[in-house]
mmCIF file of C-alpha atoms in Angstrom:
data_model
loop_
_atom_site.group_PDB
_atom_site.id
_atom_site.type_symbol
_atom_site.label_atom_id
_atom_site.label_comp_id
_atom_site.label_asym_id
_atom_site.label_seq_id
_atom_site.Cartn_x
_atom_site.Cartn_y
_atom_site.Cartn_z
ATOM 1 C CA PHE A 175 37.317 -21.886 24.208
ATOM 2 C CA THR A 176 36.654 -21.154 27.879
ATOM 3 C CA GLN A 177 34.045 -22.139 30.432
ATOM 4 C CA GLU A 178 32.906 -18.497 30.569
ATOM 5 C CA GLU A 179 32.295 -18.448 26.802
ATOM 6 C CA LEU A 180 30.441 -21.760 26.972
ATOM 7 C CA ASP A 181 28.248 -20.490 29.816
ATOM 8 C CA ASP A 182 27.512 -17.312 27.844
ATOM 9 C CA HIS A 183 26.616 -19.350 24.756
ATOM 10 C CA LEU A 184 24.272 -21.624 26.715
ATOM 11 C CA HIS A 185 22.668 -18.591 28.374
ATOM 12 C CA ARG A 186 22.003 -17.043 24.958
ATOM 13 C CA LEU A 187 20.445 -20.261 23.686
ATOM 14 C CA ASP A 188 18.216 -20.426 26.757
ATOM 15 C CA GLU A 189 17.228 -16.750 26.382
ATOM 16 C CA ALA A 190 16.494 -17.185 22.672
ATOM 17 C CA GLN A 191 14.165 -20.088 23.485
ATOM 18 C CA LYS A 192 12.373 -18.065 26.183
ATOM 19 C CA ARG A 193 11.970 -15.150 23.760
ATOM 20 C CA ASP A 194 10.700 -17.189 20.782
ATOM 21 C CA HIS A 195 7.964 -14.988 19.317
ATOM 22 C CA ARG A 196 5.879 -18.013 18.293
ATOM 23 C CA ARG A 197 5.573 -19.192 21.906
ATOM 24 C CA LEU A 198 5.157 -15.711 23.373
ATOM 25 C CA GLY A 199 2.762 -14.721 20.591
ATOM 26 C CA ARG A 200 0.520 -17.609 21.602
ATOM 27 C CA GLU A 201 0.846 -17.062 25.363
ATOM 28 C CA LEU A 202 0.232 -13.307 25.090
ATOM 29 C CA ASP A 203 -2.507 -13.803 22.460
ATOM 30 C CA PHE A 204 -0.856 -11.611 19.814
ATOM 31 C CA PHE A 205 -1.360 -13.608 16.620
ATOM 32 C CA SER A 206 -2.097 -16.981 15.090
ATOM 33 C CA VAL A 207 -1.810 -18.852 11.795
ATOM 34 C CA SER A 208 -4.745 -20.904 10.541
ATOM 35 C CA GLU A 209 -4.372 -23.828 8.146
ATOM 36 C CA GLU A 210 -7.879 -23.028 6.922
ATOM 37 C CA ILE A 211 -6.771 -19.519 5.922
ATOM 38 C CA GLY A 212 -3.400 -20.755 4.688
ATOM 39 C CA PRO A 213 0.195 -21.094 5.886
ATOM 40 C CA GLY A 214 2.330 -17.970 6.032
ATOM 41 C CA LEU A 215 -0.691 -15.669 6.446
ATOM 42 C CA ILE A 216 -0.819 -13.931 9.827
ATOM 43 C CA LEU A 217 -4.040 -13.372 11.776
ATOM 44 C CA TRP A 218 -3.496 -10.394 14.069
ATOM 45 C CA HIS A 219 -5.365 -10.710 17.385
ATOM 46 C CA PRO A 220 -6.460 -7.547 19.252
ATOM 47 C CA LYS A 221 -3.305 -7.245 21.377
ATOM 48 C CA GLY A 222 -0.934 -7.820 18.469
ATOM 49 C CA ALA A 223 -2.957 -5.493 16.268
ATOM 50 C CA MET A 224 -2.704 -2.775 18.940
ATOM 51 C CA VAL A 225 1.100 -3.038 18.989
ATOM 52 C CA ARG A 226 1.133 -2.899 15.197
ATOM 53 C CA TYR A 227 -1.188 0.120 15.213
ATOM 54 C CA LEU A 228 1.035 1.973 17.690
ATOM 55 C CA VAL A 229 4.161 1.242 15.624
ATOM 56 C CA GLU A 230 2.470 2.301 12.395
ATOM 57 C CA GLN A 231 0.909 5.427 13.918
ATOM 58 C CA PHE A 232 4.272 6.548 15.304
ATOM 59 C CA GLU A 233 6.037 5.906 12.005
ATOM 60 C CA GLN A 234 3.383 7.683 9.935
ATOM 61 C CA GLN A 235 3.621 10.768 12.149
ATOM 62 C CA GLU A 236 7.406 10.749 11.791
ATOM 63 C CA GLN A 237 7.137 10.427 8.009
ATOM 64 C CA LEU A 238 4.723 13.332 7.720
ATOM 65 C CA ALA A 239 7.063 15.469 9.834
ATOM 66 C CA ARG A 240 9.927 14.600 7.448
ATOM 67 C CA GLY A 241 8.161 15.610 4.262
ATOM 68 C CA TYR A 242 6.608 12.356 3.060
ATOM 69 C CA ASP A 243 3.177 12.152 1.436
ATOM 70 C CA LEU A 244 1.020 9.118 2.251
ATOM 71 C CA VAL A 245 -0.511 7.067 -0.577
ATOM 72 C CA ASN A 246 -2.425 3.803 -1.001
ATOM 73 C CA THR A 247 -2.380 1.417 -3.960
ATOM 74 C CA PRO A 248 -4.272 -1.766 -5.006
ATOM 75 C CA HIS A 249 -3.276 -5.287 -4.002
ATOM 76 C CA ILE A 250 -3.216 -6.502 -7.622
ATOM 77 C CA GLY A 251 -1.800 -5.229 -10.891
ATOM 78 C CA SER A 252 -1.987 -6.236 -14.527
ATOM 79 C CA GLU A 253 0.607 -8.304 -16.342
ATOM 80 C CA LYS A 254 1.550 -5.225 -18.377
ATOM 81 C CA ILE A 255 2.897 -3.285 -15.392
ATOM 82 C CA TYR A 256 5.013 -6.176 -14.094
ATOM 83 C CA ARG A 257 6.385 -6.954 -17.536
ATOM 84 C CA GLN A 258 7.434 -3.339 -17.944
ATOM 85 C CA SER A 259 8.979 -3.203 -14.451
ATOM 86 C CA GLY A 260 11.015 -6.370 -15.030
ATOM 87 C CA HIS A 261 9.368 -8.376 -12.265
ATOM 88 C CA LEU A 262 8.115 -11.068 -14.646
ATOM 89 C CA GLU A 263 11.588 -11.293 -16.139
ATOM 90 C CA THR A 264 13.673 -11.461 -12.966
ATOM 91 C CA TYR A 265 11.300 -12.073 -10.035
ATOM 92 C CA HIS A 266 8.688 -14.436 -11.450
ATOM 93 C CA GLU A 267 9.536 -17.382 -9.173
ATOM 94 C CA ASN A 268 8.605 -15.244 -6.142
ATOM 95 C CA MET A 269 5.185 -14.232 -7.534
ATOM 96 C CA TYR A 270 1.871 -16.047 -7.330
ATOM 97 C CA ALA A 271 0.119 -17.435 -10.379
ATOM 98 C CA PRO A 272 -1.992 -14.879 -12.239
ATOM 99 C CA MET A 273 -5.772 -14.574 -12.134
ATOM 100 C CA SER A 274 -7.529 -13.897 -15.406
ATOM 101 C CA ILE A 275 -10.069 -11.053 -15.424
ATOM 102 C CA GLU A 276 -11.754 -10.191 -18.733
ATOM 103 C CA GLU A 277 -8.927 -11.926 -20.606
ATOM 104 C CA VAL A 278 -6.260 -9.885 -18.809
ATOM 105 C CA ASP A 279 -3.851 -11.528 -16.349
ATOM 106 C CA TYR A 280 -3.529 -9.866 -12.934
ATOM 107 C CA TYR A 281 -0.957 -10.624 -10.232
ATOM 108 C CA LEU A 282 -0.939 -10.126 -6.478
ATOM 109 C CA LYS A 283 1.620 -7.365 -6.141
ATOM 110 C CA PRO A 284 5.074 -8.446 -4.950
ATOM 111 C CA MET A 285 6.256 -4.835 -4.558
ATOM 112 C CA ASN A 286 4.736 -1.353 -4.382
ATOM 113 C CA CYS A 287 7.180 0.525 -6.627
ATOM 114 C CA PRO A 288 5.359 0.224 -9.999
ATOM 115 C CA ALA A 289 2.169 1.678 -8.517
ATOM 116 C CA HIS A 290 4.072 4.564 -6.925
ATOM 117 C CA ILE A 291 5.658 5.312 -10.295
ATOM 118 C CA MET A 292 2.180 5.542 -11.814
ATOM 119 C CA ILE A 293 1.127 8.010 -9.097
ATOM 120 C CA TYR A 294 4.168 10.157 -9.848
ATOM 121 C CA LYS A 295 3.536 9.988 -13.595
ATOM 122 C CA SER A 296 -0.092 11.106 -13.254
ATOM 123 C CA HIS A 297 1.235 14.699 -13.331
ATOM 124 C CA VAL A 298 4.112 16.563 -14.948
ATOM 125 C CA HIS A 299 6.555 17.632 -12.237
ATOM 126 C CA SER A 300 8.970 20.566 -12.190
ATOM 127 C CA TYR A 301 12.422 20.383 -10.616
ATOM 128 C CA ARG A 302 11.053 22.869 -8.063
ATOM 129 C CA GLU A 303 8.733 20.147 -6.674
ATOM 130 C CA LEU A 304 11.479 17.590 -6.151
ATOM 131 C CA PRO A 305 12.162 15.615 -4.113
ATOM 132 C CA ILE A 306 8.723 13.983 -3.954
ATOM 133 C CA ARG A 307 8.511 11.344 -1.217
ATOM 134 C CA LEU A 308 5.616 8.851 -1.465
ATOM 135 C CA ALA A 309 5.094 6.477 1.480
ATOM 136 C CA GLU A 310 2.682 3.566 1.878
ATOM 137 C CA LEU A 311 1.983 0.815 4.363
ATOM 138 C CA GLY A 312 1.452 -1.518 1.427
ATOM 139 C CA THR A 313 0.572 -5.204 1.684
ATOM 140 C CA VAL A 314 2.488 -7.399 -0.764
ATOM 141 C CA TYR A 315 2.489 -11.131 -1.519
ATOM 142 C CA ARG A 316 5.499 -13.293 -2.263
ATOM 143 C CA TYR A 317 5.714 -17.035 -2.674
ATOM 144 C CA GLU A 318 7.731 -18.705 0.051
ATOM 145 C CA ARG A 319 8.075 -22.497 0.159
ATOM 146 C CA SER A 320 6.272 -24.149 3.056
ATOM 147 C CA GLY A 321 9.503 -25.370 4.633
ATOM 148 C CA THR A 322 10.886 -21.836 4.895
ATOM 149 C CA LEU A 323 7.881 -20.283 6.693
ATOM 150 C CA HIS A 324 8.621 -19.256 10.284
ATOM 151 C CA GLY A 325 6.009 -17.572 12.478
ATOM 152 C CA MET A 326 5.843 -13.847 11.723
ATOM 153 C CA LEU A 327 9.411 -13.704 10.429
ATOM 154 C CA ARG A 328 8.965 -15.532 7.103
ATOM 155 C CA VAL A 329 5.466 -15.204 5.655
ATOM 156 C CA ARG A 330 3.647 -15.057 2.318
ATOM 157 C CA GLY A 331 1.639 -11.880 2.798
ATOM 158 C CA PHE A 332 3.070 -8.889 4.656
ATOM 159 C CA THR A 333 2.757 -5.127 4.972
ATOM 160 C CA GLN A 334 5.839 -3.053 4.170
ATOM 161 C CA ASP A 335 6.497 0.510 5.279
ATOM 162 C CA ASP A 336 7.479 1.287 1.721
ATOM 163 C CA ALA A 337 8.510 4.669 0.338
ATOM 164 C CA HIS A 338 9.835 5.932 -2.981
ATOM 165 C CA ILE A 339 11.663 9.206 -3.312
ATOM 166 C CA PHE A 340 11.714 10.840 -6.749
ATOM 167 C CA CYS A 341 14.595 13.301 -7.001
ATOM 168 C CA THR A 342 17.169 14.889 -9.283
ATOM 169 C CA PRO A 343 20.637 13.310 -9.607
ATOM 170 C CA SER A 344 22.112 16.167 -7.547
ATOM 171 C CA GLN A 345 19.710 15.405 -4.655
ATOM 172 C CA VAL A 346 20.453 11.674 -4.344
ATOM 173 C CA VAL A 347 23.269 11.807 -1.790
ATOM 174 C CA ASP A 348 21.421 14.223 0.514
ATOM 175 C CA GLU A 349 18.195 12.193 0.317
ATOM 176 C CA VAL A 350 19.958 8.922 1.131
ATOM 177 C CA ALA A 351 21.699 10.668 4.046
ATOM 178 C CA ARG A 352 18.277 11.871 5.291
ATOM 179 C CA VAL A 353 17.013 8.289 5.231
ATOM 180 C CA ILE A 354 20.095 7.110 7.144
ATOM 181 C CA ASP A 355 19.328 9.743 9.789
ATOM 182 C CA PHE A 356 15.721 8.480 9.912
ATOM 183 C CA VAL A 357 16.953 4.902 10.365
ATOM 184 C CA ARG A 358 19.141 5.933 13.292
ATOM 185 C CA HIS A 359 16.198 7.688 14.921
ATOM 186 C CA MET A 360 14.021 4.577 14.651
ATOM 187 C CA ALA A 361 16.804 2.395 16.079
ATOM 188 C CA ASP A 362 17.057 4.740 19.089
ATOM 189 C CA VAL A 363 13.298 4.781 19.691
ATOM 190 C CA PHE A 364 12.962 0.984 19.675
ATOM 191 C CA GLY A 365 16.241 0.349 21.491
ATOM 192 C CA TYR A 366 18.112 -1.468 18.733
ATOM 193 C CA GLY A 367 21.749 -1.416 17.727
ATOM 194 C CA ALA A 368 22.489 -1.512 14.005
ATOM 195 C CA GLU A 369 25.048 -2.632 11.429
ATOM 196 C CA ALA A 370 25.050 -1.812 7.704
ATOM 197 C CA TYR A 371 25.889 -3.664 4.490
ATOM 198 C CA LEU A 372 26.202 -2.521 0.868
ATOM 199 C CA GLY A 373 24.539 -4.994 -1.505
ATOM 200 C CA THR A 374 26.002 -4.981 -5.031
ATOM 201 C CA ARG A 375 24.716 -6.201 -8.420
ATOM 202 C CA PRO A 376 23.124 -9.701 -8.317
ATOM 203 C CA GLU A 377 23.299 -12.241 -11.143
ATOM 204 C CA LYS A 378 19.732 -11.468 -12.220
ATOM 205 C CA ALA A 379 19.636 -7.706 -12.752
ATOM 206 C CA ILE A 380 18.364 -5.066 -15.153
ATOM 207 C CA GLY A 381 20.470 -2.180 -16.419
ATOM 208 C CA ASP A 382 24.106 -1.901 -17.520
ATOM 209 C CA GLU A 383 27.263 -1.944 -15.403
ATOM 210 C CA ALA A 384 27.868 1.811 -15.760
ATOM 211 C CA THR A 385 24.401 2.612 -14.381
ATOM 212 C CA TRP A 386 24.966 0.273 -11.456
ATOM 213 C CA ASP A 387 28.337 1.866 -10.739
ATOM 214 C CA ARG A 388 26.724 5.323 -10.573
ATOM 215 C CA ALA A 389 24.163 4.081 -8.088
ATOM 216 C CA ILE A 390 26.769 2.307 -5.929
ATOM 217 C CA ASP A 391 28.930 5.437 -5.878
ATOM 218 C CA ALA A 392 25.943 7.517 -4.691
ATOM 219 C CA LEU A 393 25.262 5.110 -1.814
ATOM 220 C CA LYS A 394 28.937 5.086 -0.814
ATOM 221 C CA GLU A 395 29.071 8.889 -0.811
ATOM 222 C CA ALA A 396 25.919 9.151 1.321
ATOM 223 C CA MET A 397 27.239 6.619 3.840
ATOM 224 C CA ALA A 398 30.565 8.449 4.010
ATOM 225 C CA SER A 399 28.859 11.810 4.601
ATOM 226 C CA SER A 400 26.713 10.220 7.344
ATOM 227 C CA GLY A 401 29.649 8.498 9.005
ATOM 228 C CA LEU A 402 27.944 5.122 8.513
ATOM 229 C CA GLU A 403 30.343 2.196 8.630
ATOM 230 C CA TYR A 404 29.462 -0.769 6.429
ATOM 231 C CA ALA A 405 30.612 -4.064 4.959
ATOM 232 C CA VAL A 406 30.223 -5.018 1.290
ATOM 233 C CA ASP A 407 27.700 -7.804 0.586
ATOM 234 C CA GLU A 408 28.571 -8.951 -2.933
ATOM 235 C CA GLY A 409 25.642 -9.763 -5.217
ATOM 236 C CA GLU A 410 22.942 -8.940 -2.634
ATOM 237 C CA GLY A 411 21.435 -5.869 -4.298
ATOM 238 C CA ALA A 412 17.874 -5.759 -5.658
ATOM 239 C CA PHE A 413 17.435 -6.651 -9.332
ATOM 240 C CA TYR A 414 16.965 -2.977 -10.228
ATOM 241 C CA GLY A 415 19.684 -1.378 -8.093
ATOM 242 C CA PRO A 416 22.239 -1.648 -5.267
ATOM 243 C CA LYS A 417 21.097 -1.240 -1.684
ATOM 244 C CA ILE A 418 22.089 -0.444 1.857
ATOM 245 C CA ASP A 419 20.880 -3.188 4.190
ATOM 246 C CA VAL A 420 20.672 -2.265 7.869
ATOM 247 C CA LYS A 421 20.436 -5.106 10.373
ATOM 248 C CA TRP A 422 18.840 -4.429 13.755
ATOM 249 C CA LEU A 423 20.846 -5.791 16.696
ATOM 250 C CA ASP A 424 18.505 -6.912 19.470
ATOM 251 C CA ALA A 425 18.919 -7.357 23.221
ATOM 252 C CA LEU A 426 20.845 -10.602 22.664
ATOM 253 C CA GLY A 427 23.051 -9.103 19.958
ATOM 254 C CA ARG A 428 21.245 -11.027 17.201
ATOM 255 C CA ALA A 429 20.876 -9.437 13.763
ATOM 256 C CA TRP A 430 17.387 -8.919 12.315
ATOM 257 C CA THR A 431 16.452 -7.803 8.809
ATOM 258 C CA GLY A 432 15.693 -4.091 8.996
ATOM 259 C CA PRO A 433 15.777 -0.997 6.772
ATOM 260 C CA THR A 434 16.815 -1.073 3.116
ATOM 261 C CA ILE A 435 17.779 1.902 0.950
ATOM 262 C CA GLN A 436 18.151 1.422 -2.818
ATOM 263 C CA VAL A 437 19.212 3.887 -5.503
ATOM 264 C CA ASP A 438 17.549 3.081 -8.815
ATOM 265 C CA PHE A 439 18.363 4.546 -12.233
ATOM 266 C CA ASN A 440 16.785 1.583 -14.072
ATOM 267 C CA LEU A 441 13.041 1.724 -13.355
ATOM 268 C CA PRO A 442 12.895 5.455 -14.250
ATOM 269 C CA GLU A 443 14.403 4.462 -17.598
ATOM 270 C CA ARG A 444 11.944 1.614 -18.151
ATOM 271 C CA PHE A 445 8.940 3.749 -17.233
ATOM 272 C CA ASP A 446 10.189 7.002 -18.788
ATOM 273 C CA VAL A 447 9.933 8.873 -15.469
ATOM 274 C CA ASN A 448 10.948 12.508 -15.865
ATOM 275 C CA TYR A 449 10.857 16.010 -14.448
ATOM 276 C CA VAL A 450 11.003 19.389 -16.153
ATOM 277 C CA ALA A 451 14.433 20.852 -15.419
ATOM 278 C CA GLU A 452 15.486 24.484 -15.124
ATOM 279 C CA ASP A 453 16.453 24.489 -18.816
ATOM 280 C CA GLY A 454 12.864 23.597 -19.777
ATOM 281 C CA GLY A 455 13.810 20.121 -20.965
ATOM 282 C CA ARG A 456 12.682 16.771 -19.584
ATOM 283 C CA HIS A 457 15.261 14.871 -17.538
ATOM 284 C CA ARG A 458 15.191 11.470 -15.850
ATOM 285 C CA VAL A 459 14.422 11.317 -12.160
ATOM 286 C CA VAL A 460 16.343 9.063 -9.816
ATOM 287 C CA MET A 461 14.281 6.763 -7.580
ATOM 288 C CA ILE A 462 15.257 5.896 -4.035
ATOM 289 C CA HIS A 463 13.411 2.840 -2.695
ATOM 290 C CA ARG A 464 13.242 2.773 1.094
ATOM 291 C CA THR A 465 11.822 0.708 3.927
ATOM 292 C CA LEU A 466 12.469 1.717 7.539
ATOM 293 C CA LEU A 467 11.127 -1.110 9.679
ATOM 294 C CA GLY A 468 10.618 -3.582 6.844
ATOM 295 C CA SER A 469 7.498 -5.689 7.105
ATOM 296 C CA MET A 470 5.172 -5.095 10.048
ATOM 297 C CA GLU A 471 4.936 -8.859 10.582
ATOM 298 C CA ARG A 472 8.675 -9.380 10.844
ATOM 299 C CA PHE A 473 9.253 -6.181 12.818
ATOM 300 C CA VAL A 474 6.613 -6.929 15.474
ATOM 301 C CA GLY A 475 7.792 -10.560 15.667
ATOM 302 C CA GLY A 476 11.301 -9.236 16.252
ATOM 303 C CA LEU A 477 10.059 -6.759 18.872
ATOM 304 C CA ILE A 478 8.405 -9.583 20.803
ATOM 305 C CA GLU A 479 11.773 -11.333 21.030
ATOM 306 C CA HIS A 480 13.754 -8.118 21.593
ATOM 307 C CA TYR A 481 11.601 -7.153 24.612
ATOM 308 C CA ALA A 482 10.867 -10.783 25.606
ATOM 309 C CA GLY A 483 7.191 -9.803 25.384
ATOM 310 C CA ALA A 484 7.600 -7.102 28.074
ATOM 311 C CA PHE A 485 6.917 -4.098 25.865
ATOM 312 C CA PRO A 486 7.809 -0.584 27.032
ATOM 313 C CA VAL A 487 4.815 1.266 28.424
ATOM 314 C CA TRP A 488 4.031 3.240 25.241
ATOM 315 C CA LEU A 489 3.865 0.018 23.170
ATOM 316 C CA ALA A 490 2.184 -2.285 25.695
ATOM 317 C CA PRO A 491 -1.248 -3.326 24.370
ATOM 318 C CA VAL A 492 -2.585 -3.234 27.941
ATOM 319 C CA GLN A 493 -0.768 -0.675 30.062
ATOM 320 C CA ALA A 494 -2.558 -1.239 33.366
ATOM 321 C CA ALA A 495 -4.499 -4.118 34.921
ATOM 322 C CA LEU A 496 -7.157 -3.000 37.389
ATOM 323 C CA ILE A 497 -7.502 -5.605 40.143
ATOM 324 C CA PRO A 498 -10.470 -5.267 42.519
ATOM 325 C CA ILE A 499 -9.902 -7.344 45.665
ATOM 326 C CA THR A 500 -13.598 -8.216 46.026
ATOM 327 C CA ASP A 501 -16.745 -7.743 43.974
ATOM 328 C CA ASP A 502 -17.509 -4.651 46.057
ATOM 329 C CA GLN A 503 -14.736 -2.754 44.210
ATOM 330 C CA VAL A 504 -15.606 -3.824 40.646
ATOM 331 C CA ASP A 505 -17.788 -0.784 39.861
ATOM 332 C CA PHE A 506 -15.093 1.582 41.144
ATOM 333 C CA ALA A 507 -12.490 -0.274 39.027
ATOM 334 C CA HIS A 508 -14.586 0.286 35.902
ATOM 335 C CA ASP A 509 -14.900 3.990 36.787
ATOM 336 C CA VAL A 510 -11.100 4.194 37.069
ATOM 337 C CA GLN A 511 -10.744 2.422 33.736
ATOM 338 C CA GLN A 512 -12.908 5.081 32.088
ATOM 339 C CA ARG A 513 -10.853 7.874 33.694
ATOM 340 C CA LEU A 514 -7.646 6.287 32.408
ATOM 341 C CA ALA A 515 -9.105 5.756 28.926
ATOM 342 C CA ALA A 516 -10.112 9.420 28.783
ATOM 343 C CA ARG A 517 -6.401 10.279 29.245
ATOM 344 C CA GLY A 518 -5.258 7.732 26.648
ATOM 345 C CA ILE A 519 -4.119 4.998 29.028
ATOM 346 C CA ARG A 520 -5.125 1.451 28.006
ATOM 347 C CA ALA A 521 -6.440 -0.455 31.037
ATOM 348 C CA GLN A 522 -8.491 -3.593 31.640
ATOM 349 C CA VAL A 523 -10.478 -4.662 34.693
ATOM 350 C CA ASP A 524 -9.945 -8.200 35.961
ATOM 351 C CA ASP A 525 -13.378 -8.898 37.418
ATOM 352 C CA SER A 526 -12.905 -12.666 37.477
ATOM 353 C CA ARG A 527 -13.604 -14.797 40.566
ATOM 354 C CA ASP A 528 -9.863 -15.375 41.110
ATOM 355 C CA ARG A 529 -8.168 -14.295 44.326
ATOM 356 C CA MET A 530 -6.111 -11.100 44.302
ATOM 357 C CA GLN A 531 -2.719 -12.861 44.183
ATOM 358 C CA ALA A 532 -3.863 -14.980 41.234
ATOM 359 C CA LYS A 533 -4.985 -11.836 39.388
ATOM 360 C CA ILE A 534 -1.611 -10.182 40.035
ATOM 361 C CA ARG A 535 0.191 -13.306 38.854
ATOM 362 C CA ASN A 536 -1.890 -13.433 35.677
ATOM 363 C CA ALA A 537 -1.146 -9.766 34.914
ATOM 364 C CA GLN A 538 2.579 -10.445 35.403
ATOM 365 C CA LEU A 539 2.416 -13.425 33.046
ATOM 366 C CA GLN A 540 0.708 -11.177 30.502
ATOM 367 C CA LYS A 541 3.586 -8.718 31.064
ATOM 368 C CA VAL A 542 1.267 -5.782 31.857
ATOM 369 C CA PRO A 543 3.445 -2.855 33.040
ATOM 370 C CA TYR A 544 1.212 -1.695 35.921
ATOM 371 C CA MET A 545 -1.107 -3.540 38.282
ATOM 372 C CA LEU A 546 -3.556 -1.287 40.114
ATOM 373 C CA VAL A 547 -4.949 -3.078 43.152
ATOM 374 C CA ILE A 548 -8.212 -1.683 44.537
ATOM 375 C CA GLY A 549 -9.548 -2.537 47.971
ATOM 376 C CA LYS A 550 -11.961 -0.899 50.365
ATOM 377 C CA ARG A 551 -9.404 1.728 51.483
ATOM 378 C CA GLU A 552 -8.588 2.684 47.866
ATOM 379 C CA VAL A 553 -12.270 3.193 47.070
ATOM 380 C CA GLU A 554 -12.702 5.431 50.117
ATOM 381 C CA ALA A 555 -9.560 7.440 49.279
ATOM 382 C CA GLY A 556 -10.110 7.590 45.518
ATOM 383 C CA SER A 557 -6.720 5.965 44.948
ATOM 384 C CA VAL A 558 -5.049 2.830 43.569
ATOM 385 C CA SER A 559 -2.256 0.653 44.967
ATOM 386 C CA VAL A 560 0.379 0.463 42.225
ATOM 387 C CA ARG A 561 2.627 -2.516 41.521
ATOM 388 C CA LEU A 562 5.037 -2.999 38.633
ATOM 389 C CA ARG A 563 5.366 -6.177 36.586
ATOM 390 C CA THR A 564 8.921 -6.393 38.009
ATOM 391 C CA GLY A 565 7.368 -7.002 41.440
ATOM 392 C CA GLU A 566 8.134 -3.555 42.856
ATOM 393 C CA ASP A 567 5.384 -2.083 45.039
ATOM 394 C CA LEU A 568 4.889 1.689 44.596
ATOM 395 C CA LYS A 569 2.205 1.773 47.328
ATOM 396 C CA SER A 570 -1.068 3.665 47.155
ATOM 397 C CA MET A 571 -1.425 6.923 45.219
ATOM 398 C CA PRO A 572 -4.285 9.142 43.997
ATOM 399 C CA ILE A 573 -5.508 8.247 40.517
ATOM 400 C CA ASP A 574 -4.424 11.611 39.093
ATOM 401 C CA ASP A 575 -0.912 11.052 40.480
ATOM 402 C CA PHE A 576 -0.739 7.703 38.701
ATOM 403 C CA ILE A 577 -1.832 9.343 35.439
ATOM 404 C CA ASP A 578 0.743 12.114 35.895
ATOM 405 C CA MET A 579 3.437 9.467 36.439
ATOM 406 C CA VAL A 580 2.559 7.372 33.389
ATOM 407 C CA LEU A 581 1.843 9.964 30.691
ATOM 408 C CA PRO A 582 5.411 11.377 30.481
ATOM 409 C CA ILE A 583 6.759 7.822 30.108
ATOM 410 C CA VAL A 584 4.292 7.187 27.277
ATOM 411 C CA GLU A 585 4.859 10.539 25.564
ATOM 412 C CA THR A 586 8.660 10.315 25.614
ATOM 413 C CA LYS A 587 8.539 6.640 24.534
ATOM 414 C CA THR A 588 10.908 5.708 27.313
ATOM 415 C CA ILE A 589 12.811 2.472 26.704
ATOM 416 C CA ALA A 590 15.401 2.609 29.505
ATOM 417 C CA SER A 591 12.934 2.394 32.373
ATOM 418 C CA PRO A 592 12.512 -0.099 35.241
ATOM 419 C CA LEU A 593 9.645 -1.570 33.249
#
């Protein structure tokens, strides 16, 4: 309606184009898609795989600290398990065709929950053990039409940070509130805003209305106790239960698919999932399905756009570029690289024939946080001349001083920094 609003809109369009993860992913050498491998299947290059590793490592440590147990499950499952879970009944169009092995049909798994149920059911559990929280970075496969595929954001094979919490009915609200707290922590660490939605019963669903109402009421109570504001998203629940959908809000205010929290009374009924209660009888557990970051592919693709490829120091695949001015300083640069690596700082030596300014420019284009220029004086003094990717010159400093400057930034996972 105003020139100011139009200018803001055009600026956002321009920024979105500059931040497109497909372009930056290619320029920064993060990932690729090969027609020979197949569309919608991401090939992680070393730099992209390092970012993914750092995200996953951080999340796994956080999960262990919050009482989760880590598990791993196969990539395929028999027809029997997916018929019992209801996937073949309500989710078949999103699954790949079966492969026949010894006259039994097997499917690439579309979700991890049936396998986690089998892990839980491998033992009899007392109410004293609950809640049991099983977490997996599990790769799943879902059919997406070719026209809907979009870089890392819409793919056919992806790894979810999936978890299933098995608890008593009286524990549901507290457990959902704990997950909401976890979600807020992750949003703070990665610098996202967030908005929440409550997805209700879809057209294709298992279970009766009364069971769905119980689950919806539990989610509402948990959100109220956590002070989480939300909008209702009619018909957008999972086929087995309602869900909280949290959208990440990035640096441009755009919404990205993020965490989901689902309360499920239906799969425990289908699989006869129980615990031994205080009265000695067997009672049904309640399952809470939970992802925090969603798929690693979509989350890292979103991070590329959120940070415009300029990752904070702790997430940068290369944290420092060592730039010898002449060949005489190359050996010293490699010695510095080893000293940095010994302290956990990821550095690379640019020993190409390019001139110093070209090396600095290349490191800036690769969005490396620190450029450490090494000339004759630096070798003699045992120092490095430090420049930031923003162009700021921090002048020369001893190598140990540089390490002491960087490590606190890495350890505290600083987002709001000049980098």
